Amino acid sequence: MKKLSVLFFLFLVSGWGFAQTTVTLADQCNCEVLSGTEVTAAGAITPTGADTGDIYVNINTGTIYYWDGNSWELTSVDTNTTNTSFSVVGTDLVLTDSEGNSVSVALADLGAVIDTDDQTAAEVTFDNTASGLAATDVQAAIDEINAAAGTVSLVDNGDGTYDFT
């Protein structure tokens, strides 16, 4: 029983020892991880002495850079911007984002996309599949419903019941 207790204790301690293993970013990327406030923008060349692949974390901004062999470069670029203004310039609609980039679209092109035609109900098609109506345009459907509503009458069956016709 003593041997079993000792064996159990060794397994318990060895499992706890494995759970305490710390793996750092430097262990995973085979690089040196530097930090400080010297690198503030892509293209910086200080601090010097970095090896290709080394990583630098600006501790004020949290921005992560990597050394490409010539300069510190961003690990990713944030391409999210905010639309800041819409304006009409001449015959164009102009959209400007938070980085000052602008995109313009001719208002005439927008008019071609947005149908502002003054149509009559007879010019608008009607899908009569589920309605049971014969009409194939909106005006004819309205007329058909109106005609049907005007012909409803109550008929006395003579036995105390009534029917609609």
PDB file of C-alpha atoms in Angstrom:
ATOM      1  CA  MET A   1       0.000   0.000   0.000  1.00  0.00           C
ATOM      2  CA  LYS A   2       2.929   2.332   0.783  1.00  0.00           C
ATOM      3  CA  LYS A   3       4.354   1.843  -2.707  1.00  0.00           C
ATOM      4  CA  LEU A   4       0.994   2.660  -4.263  1.00  0.00           C
ATOM      5  CA  SER A   5       0.719   5.866  -2.195  1.00  0.00           C
ATOM      6  CA  VAL A   6       4.224   6.975  -3.195  1.00  0.00           C
ATOM      7  CA  LEU A   7       3.483   6.242  -6.857  1.00  0.00           C
ATOM      8  CA  PHE A   8       0.234   8.208  -6.670  1.00  0.00           C
ATOM      9  CA  PHE A   9       2.052  11.145  -5.025  1.00  0.00           C
ATOM     10  CA  LEU A  10       4.708  11.164  -7.780  1.00  0.00           C
ATOM     11  CA  PHE A  11       2.036  11.229 -10.500  1.00  0.00           C
ATOM     12  CA  LEU A  12       0.258  14.088  -8.753  1.00  0.00           C
ATOM     13  CA  VAL A  13       3.447  16.159  -8.375  1.00  0.00           C
ATOM     14  CA  SER A  14       4.604  15.496 -11.944  1.00  0.00           C
ATOM     15  CA  GLY A  15       1.188  16.562 -13.320  1.00  0.00           C
ATOM     16  CA  TRP A  16       1.359  19.772 -11.309  1.00  0.00           C
ATOM     17  CA  GLY A  17       4.866  20.423 -12.610  1.00  0.00           C
ATOM     18  CA  PHE A  18       3.734  20.096 -16.245  1.00  0.00           C
ATOM     19  CA  ALA A  19       0.833  22.461 -15.631  1.00  0.00           C
ATOM     20  CA  GLN A  20       3.274  25.166 -14.508  1.00  0.00           C
ATOM     21  CA  THR A  21       5.196  25.299 -17.805  1.00  0.00           C
ATOM     22  CA  THR A  22       5.342  28.832 -19.199  1.00  0.00           C
ATOM     23  CA  VAL A  23       5.674  29.338 -22.936  1.00  0.00           C
ATOM     24  CA  THR A  24       6.618  32.800 -24.147  1.00  0.00           C
ATOM     25  CA  LEU A  25       6.121  34.415 -27.534  1.00  0.00           C
ATOM     26  CA  ALA A  26       9.880  34.328 -28.049  1.00  0.00           C
ATOM     27  CA  ASP A  27       9.807  30.539 -27.561  1.00  0.00           C
ATOM     28  CA  GLN A  28       7.088  30.181 -30.185  1.00  0.00           C
ATOM     29  CA  CYS A  29       8.432  32.491 -32.906  1.00  0.00           C
ATOM     30  CA  ASN A  30      12.182  31.885 -32.486  1.00  0.00           C
ATOM     31  CA  CYS A  31      12.585  35.631 -32.196  1.00  0.00           C
ATOM     32  CA  GLU A  32      13.402  38.277 -29.666  1.00  0.00           C
ATOM     33  CA  VAL A  33      10.507  40.278 -28.279  1.00  0.00           C
ATOM     34  CA  LEU A  34      11.446  43.873 -27.562  1.00  0.00           C
ATOM     35  CA  SER A  35       9.336  46.548 -25.949  1.00  0.00           C
ATOM     36  CA  GLY A  36       9.471  50.234 -25.246  1.00  0.00           C
ATOM     37  CA  THR A  37       8.381  53.487 -26.814  1.00  0.00           C
ATOM     38  CA  GLU A  38      11.058  54.022 -29.502  1.00  0.00           C
ATOM     39  CA  VAL A  39       9.125  52.518 -32.424  1.00  0.00           C
ATOM     40  CA  THR A  40       6.128  54.747 -33.083  1.00  0.00           C
ATOM     41  CA  ALA A  41       5.556  54.238 -36.816  1.00  0.00           C
ATOM     42  CA  ALA A  42       6.277  51.778 -39.582  1.00  0.00           C
ATOM     43  CA  GLY A  43       9.629  52.403 -41.256  1.00  0.00           C
ATOM     44  CA  ALA A  44      11.489  53.202 -38.036  1.00  0.00           C
ATOM     45  CA  ILE A  45      15.055  51.896 -37.838  1.00  0.00           C
ATOM     46  CA  THR A  46      15.645  52.236 -34.090  1.00  0.00           C
ATOM     47  CA  PRO A  47      16.213  50.401 -31.863  1.00  0.00           C
ATOM     48  CA  THR A  48      19.058  48.871 -33.824  1.00  0.00           C
ATOM     49  CA  GLY A  49      20.559  45.398 -33.603  1.00  0.00           C
ATOM     50  CA  ALA A  50      17.350  43.478 -34.322  1.00  0.00           C
ATOM     51  CA  ASP A  51      17.356  40.237 -36.276  1.00  0.00           C
ATOM     52  CA  THR A  52      14.859  39.570 -39.061  1.00  0.00           C
ATOM     53  CA  GLY A  53      11.605  38.411 -37.488  1.00  0.00           C
ATOM     54  CA  ASP A  54      12.117  40.097 -34.120  1.00  0.00           C
ATOM     55  CA  ILE A  55       8.998  41.679 -32.645  1.00  0.00           C
ATOM     56  CA  TYR A  56       8.659  45.071 -30.982  1.00  0.00           C
ATOM     57  CA  VAL A  57       5.722  46.112 -28.795  1.00  0.00           C
ATOM     58  CA  ASN A  58       5.183  49.831 -28.214  1.00  0.00           C
ATOM     59  CA  ILE A  59       4.128  49.850 -24.549  1.00  0.00           C
ATOM     60  CA  ASN A  60       2.250  53.171 -24.859  1.00  0.00           C
ATOM     61  CA  THR A  61       0.054  52.221 -27.830  1.00  0.00           C
ATOM     62  CA  GLY A  62       0.115  48.411 -27.781  1.00  0.00           C
ATOM     63  CA  THR A  63       1.071  48.449 -31.466  1.00  0.00           C
ATOM     64  CA  ILE A  64       3.108  45.437 -32.578  1.00  0.00           C
ATOM     65  CA  TYR A  65       5.870  45.777 -35.181  1.00  0.00           C
ATOM     66  CA  TYR A  66       8.251  43.234 -36.725  1.00  0.00           C
ATOM     67  CA  TRP A  67      11.791  43.726 -38.051  1.00  0.00           C
ATOM     68  CA  ASP A  68      11.896  42.899 -41.785  1.00  0.00           C
ATOM     69  CA  GLY A  69      15.687  43.186 -41.984  1.00  0.00           C
ATOM     70  CA  ASN A  70      15.643  46.898 -42.844  1.00  0.00           C
ATOM     71  CA  SER A  71      13.004  48.569 -40.691  1.00  0.00           C
ATOM     72  CA  TRP A  72      10.226  48.018 -38.156  1.00  0.00           C
ATOM     73  CA  GLU A  73       6.925  47.312 -39.951  1.00  0.00           C
ATOM     74  CA  LEU A  74       3.348  46.936 -38.732  1.00  0.00           C
ATOM     75  CA  THR A  75       2.161  43.380 -38.218  1.00  0.00           C
ATOM     76  CA  SER A  76      -1.199  44.399 -39.686  1.00  0.00           C
ATOM     77  CA  VAL A  77      -2.853  47.482 -41.071  1.00  0.00           C
ATOM     78  CA  ASP A  78      -6.167  48.752 -39.752  1.00  0.00           C
ATOM     79  CA  THR A  79      -8.209  49.583 -42.838  1.00  0.00           C
ATOM     80  CA  ASN A  80     -11.372  50.551 -40.980  1.00  0.00           C
ATOM     81  CA  THR A  81     -12.335  54.149 -41.527  1.00  0.00           C
ATOM     82  CA  THR A  82     -15.368  56.214 -40.677  1.00  0.00           C
ATOM     83  CA  ASN A  83     -17.436  58.056 -43.233  1.00  0.00           C
ATOM     84  CA  THR A  84     -17.258  61.683 -42.198  1.00  0.00           C
ATOM     85  CA  SER A  85     -19.154  63.585 -44.869  1.00  0.00           C
ATOM     86  CA  PHE A  86     -21.450  63.436 -47.876  1.00  0.00           C
ATOM     87  CA  SER A  87     -21.548  66.435 -50.166  1.00  0.00           C
ATOM     88  CA  VAL A  88     -22.655  67.384 -53.642  1.00  0.00           C
ATOM     89  CA  VAL A  89     -19.827  68.845 -55.698  1.00  0.00           C
ATOM     90  CA  GLY A  90     -21.012  69.978 -59.098  1.00  0.00           C
ATOM     91  CA  THR A  91     -22.902  66.994 -60.514  1.00  0.00           C
ATOM     92  CA  ASP A  92     -21.289  64.415 -58.195  1.00  0.00           C
ATOM     93  CA  LEU A  93     -22.111  62.975 -54.790  1.00  0.00           C
ATOM     94  CA  VAL A  94     -18.824  62.873 -52.819  1.00  0.00           C
ATOM     95  CA  LEU A  95     -18.195  60.630 -49.785  1.00  0.00           C
ATOM     96  CA  THR A  96     -15.151  61.434 -47.611  1.00  0.00           C
ATOM     97  CA  ASP A  97     -13.747  59.098 -44.933  1.00  0.00           C
ATOM     98  CA  SER A  98     -11.842  59.763 -41.708  1.00  0.00           C
ATOM     99  CA  GLU A  99      -8.491  59.465 -43.493  1.00  0.00           C
ATOM    100  CA  GLY A 100      -9.381  62.122 -46.066  1.00  0.00           C
ATOM    101  CA  ASN A 101     -10.010  59.655 -48.905  1.00  0.00           C
ATOM    102  CA  SER A 102     -12.897  60.577 -51.212  1.00  0.00           C
ATOM    103  CA  VAL A 103     -15.105  58.626 -53.564  1.00  0.00           C
ATOM    104  CA  SER A 104     -17.457  60.352 -55.969  1.00  0.00           C
ATOM    105  CA  VAL A 105     -20.411  59.117 -57.993  1.00  0.00           C
ATOM    106  CA  ALA A 106     -22.177  61.065 -60.705  1.00  0.00           C
ATOM    107  CA  LEU A 107     -25.682  61.966 -59.554  1.00  0.00           C
ATOM    108  CA  ALA A 108     -26.947  61.018 -63.005  1.00  0.00           C
ATOM    109  CA  ASP A 109     -25.672  57.471 -62.420  1.00  0.00           C
ATOM    110  CA  LEU A 110     -27.585  57.293 -59.140  1.00  0.00           C
ATOM    111  CA  GLY A 111     -30.740  58.425 -60.927  1.00  0.00           C
ATOM    112  CA  ALA A 112     -30.379  55.521 -63.343  1.00  0.00           C
ATOM    113  CA  VAL A 113     -30.273  53.094 -60.416  1.00  0.00           C
ATOM    114  CA  ILE A 114     -33.158  54.623 -58.465  1.00  0.00           C
ATOM    115  CA  ASP A 115     -36.389  54.397 -60.451  1.00  0.00           C
ATOM    116  CA  THR A 116     -38.279  57.628 -59.782  1.00  0.00           C
ATOM    117  CA  ASP A 117     -40.678  57.109 -62.703  1.00  0.00           C
ATOM    118  CA  ASP A 118     -44.225  58.274 -62.023  1.00  0.00           C
ATOM    119  CA  GLN A 119     -46.009  55.060 -62.906  1.00  0.00           C
ATOM    120  CA  THR A 120     -49.710  54.448 -62.910  1.00  0.00           C
ATOM    121  CA  ALA A 121     -51.208  51.371 -61.290  1.00  0.00           C
ATOM    122  CA  ALA A 122     -51.867  49.953 -64.775  1.00  0.00           C
ATOM    123  CA  GLU A 123     -48.099  50.041 -65.488  1.00  0.00           C
ATOM    124  CA  VAL A 124     -47.163  47.982 -62.414  1.00  0.00           C
ATOM    125  CA  THR A 125     -47.322  44.222 -62.895  1.00  0.00           C
ATOM    126  CA  PHE A 126     -49.319  42.075 -60.480  1.00  0.00           C
ATOM    127  CA  ASP A 127     -48.586  38.430 -59.650  1.00  0.00           C
ATOM    128  CA  ASN A 128     -52.012  36.828 -59.457  1.00  0.00           C
ATOM    129  CA  THR A 129     -50.753  33.341 -58.576  1.00  0.00           C
ATOM    130  CA  ALA A 130     -52.021  33.262 -54.983  1.00  0.00           C
ATOM    131  CA  SER A 131     -54.903  35.736 -55.236  1.00  0.00           C
ATOM    132  CA  GLY A 132     -57.210  33.863 -57.597  1.00  0.00           C
ATOM    133  CA  LEU A 133     -57.712  37.092 -59.572  1.00  0.00           C
ATOM    134  CA  ALA A 134     -57.416  37.211 -63.335  1.00  0.00           C
ATOM    135  CA  ALA A 135     -55.706  40.630 -63.289  1.00  0.00           C
ATOM    136  CA  THR A 136     -52.046  40.918 -64.304  1.00  0.00           C
ATOM    137  CA  ASP A 137     -51.512  44.591 -63.355  1.00  0.00           C
ATOM    138  CA  VAL A 138     -52.319  46.485 -60.149  1.00  0.00           C
ATOM    139  CA  GLN A 139     -55.069  48.660 -61.654  1.00  0.00           C
ATOM    140  CA  ALA A 140     -56.894  45.651 -63.106  1.00  0.00           C
ATOM    141  CA  ALA A 141     -56.629  43.887 -59.718  1.00  0.00           C
ATOM    142  CA  ILE A 142     -58.138  46.923 -57.973  1.00  0.00           C
ATOM    143  CA  ASP A 143     -60.948  47.066 -60.534  1.00  0.00           C
ATOM    144  CA  GLU A 144     -61.599  43.322 -60.212  1.00  0.00           C
ATOM    145  CA  ILE A 145     -61.790  43.492 -56.405  1.00  0.00           C
ATOM    146  CA  ASN A 146     -64.029  46.580 -56.576  1.00  0.00           C
ATOM    147  CA  ALA A 147     -66.391  44.905 -59.020  1.00  0.00           C
ATOM    148  CA  ALA A 148     -66.596  41.782 -56.899  1.00  0.00           C
ATOM    149  CA  ALA A 149     -67.297  43.792 -53.744  1.00  0.00           C
ATOM    150  CA  GLY A 150     -70.122  45.675 -55.474  1.00  0.00           C
ATOM    151  CA  THR A 151     -72.016  42.478 -56.380  1.00  0.00           C
ATOM    152  CA  VAL A 152     -72.365  41.056 -52.896  1.00  0.00           C
ATOM    153  CA  SER A 153     -75.961  40.701 -51.784  1.00  0.00           C
ATOM    154  CA  LEU A 154     -77.814  38.898 -49.037  1.00  0.00           C
ATOM    155  CA  VAL A 155     -80.390  36.291 -50.174  1.00  0.00           C
ATOM    156  CA  ASP A 156     -83.131  34.939 -47.876  1.00  0.00           C
ATOM    157  CA  ASN A 157     -83.373  31.170 -48.259  1.00  0.00           C
ATOM    158  CA  GLY A 158     -86.880  31.150 -46.746  1.00  0.00           C
ATOM    159  CA  ASP A 159     -85.882  28.782 -43.965  1.00  0.00           C
ATOM    160  CA  GLY A 160     -84.343  31.383 -41.646  1.00  0.00           C
ATOM    161  CA  THR A 161     -80.922  31.193 -43.256  1.00  0.00           C
ATOM    162  CA  TYR A 162     -79.262  33.668 -45.590  1.00  0.00           C
ATOM    163  CA  ASP A 163     -76.609  33.344 -48.288  1.00  0.00           C
ATOM    164  CA  PHE A 164     -74.284  35.901 -49.858  1.00  0.00           C
ATOM    165  CA  THR A 165     -74.125  36.098 -53.644  1.00  0.00           C
TER     166      THR A 165
END
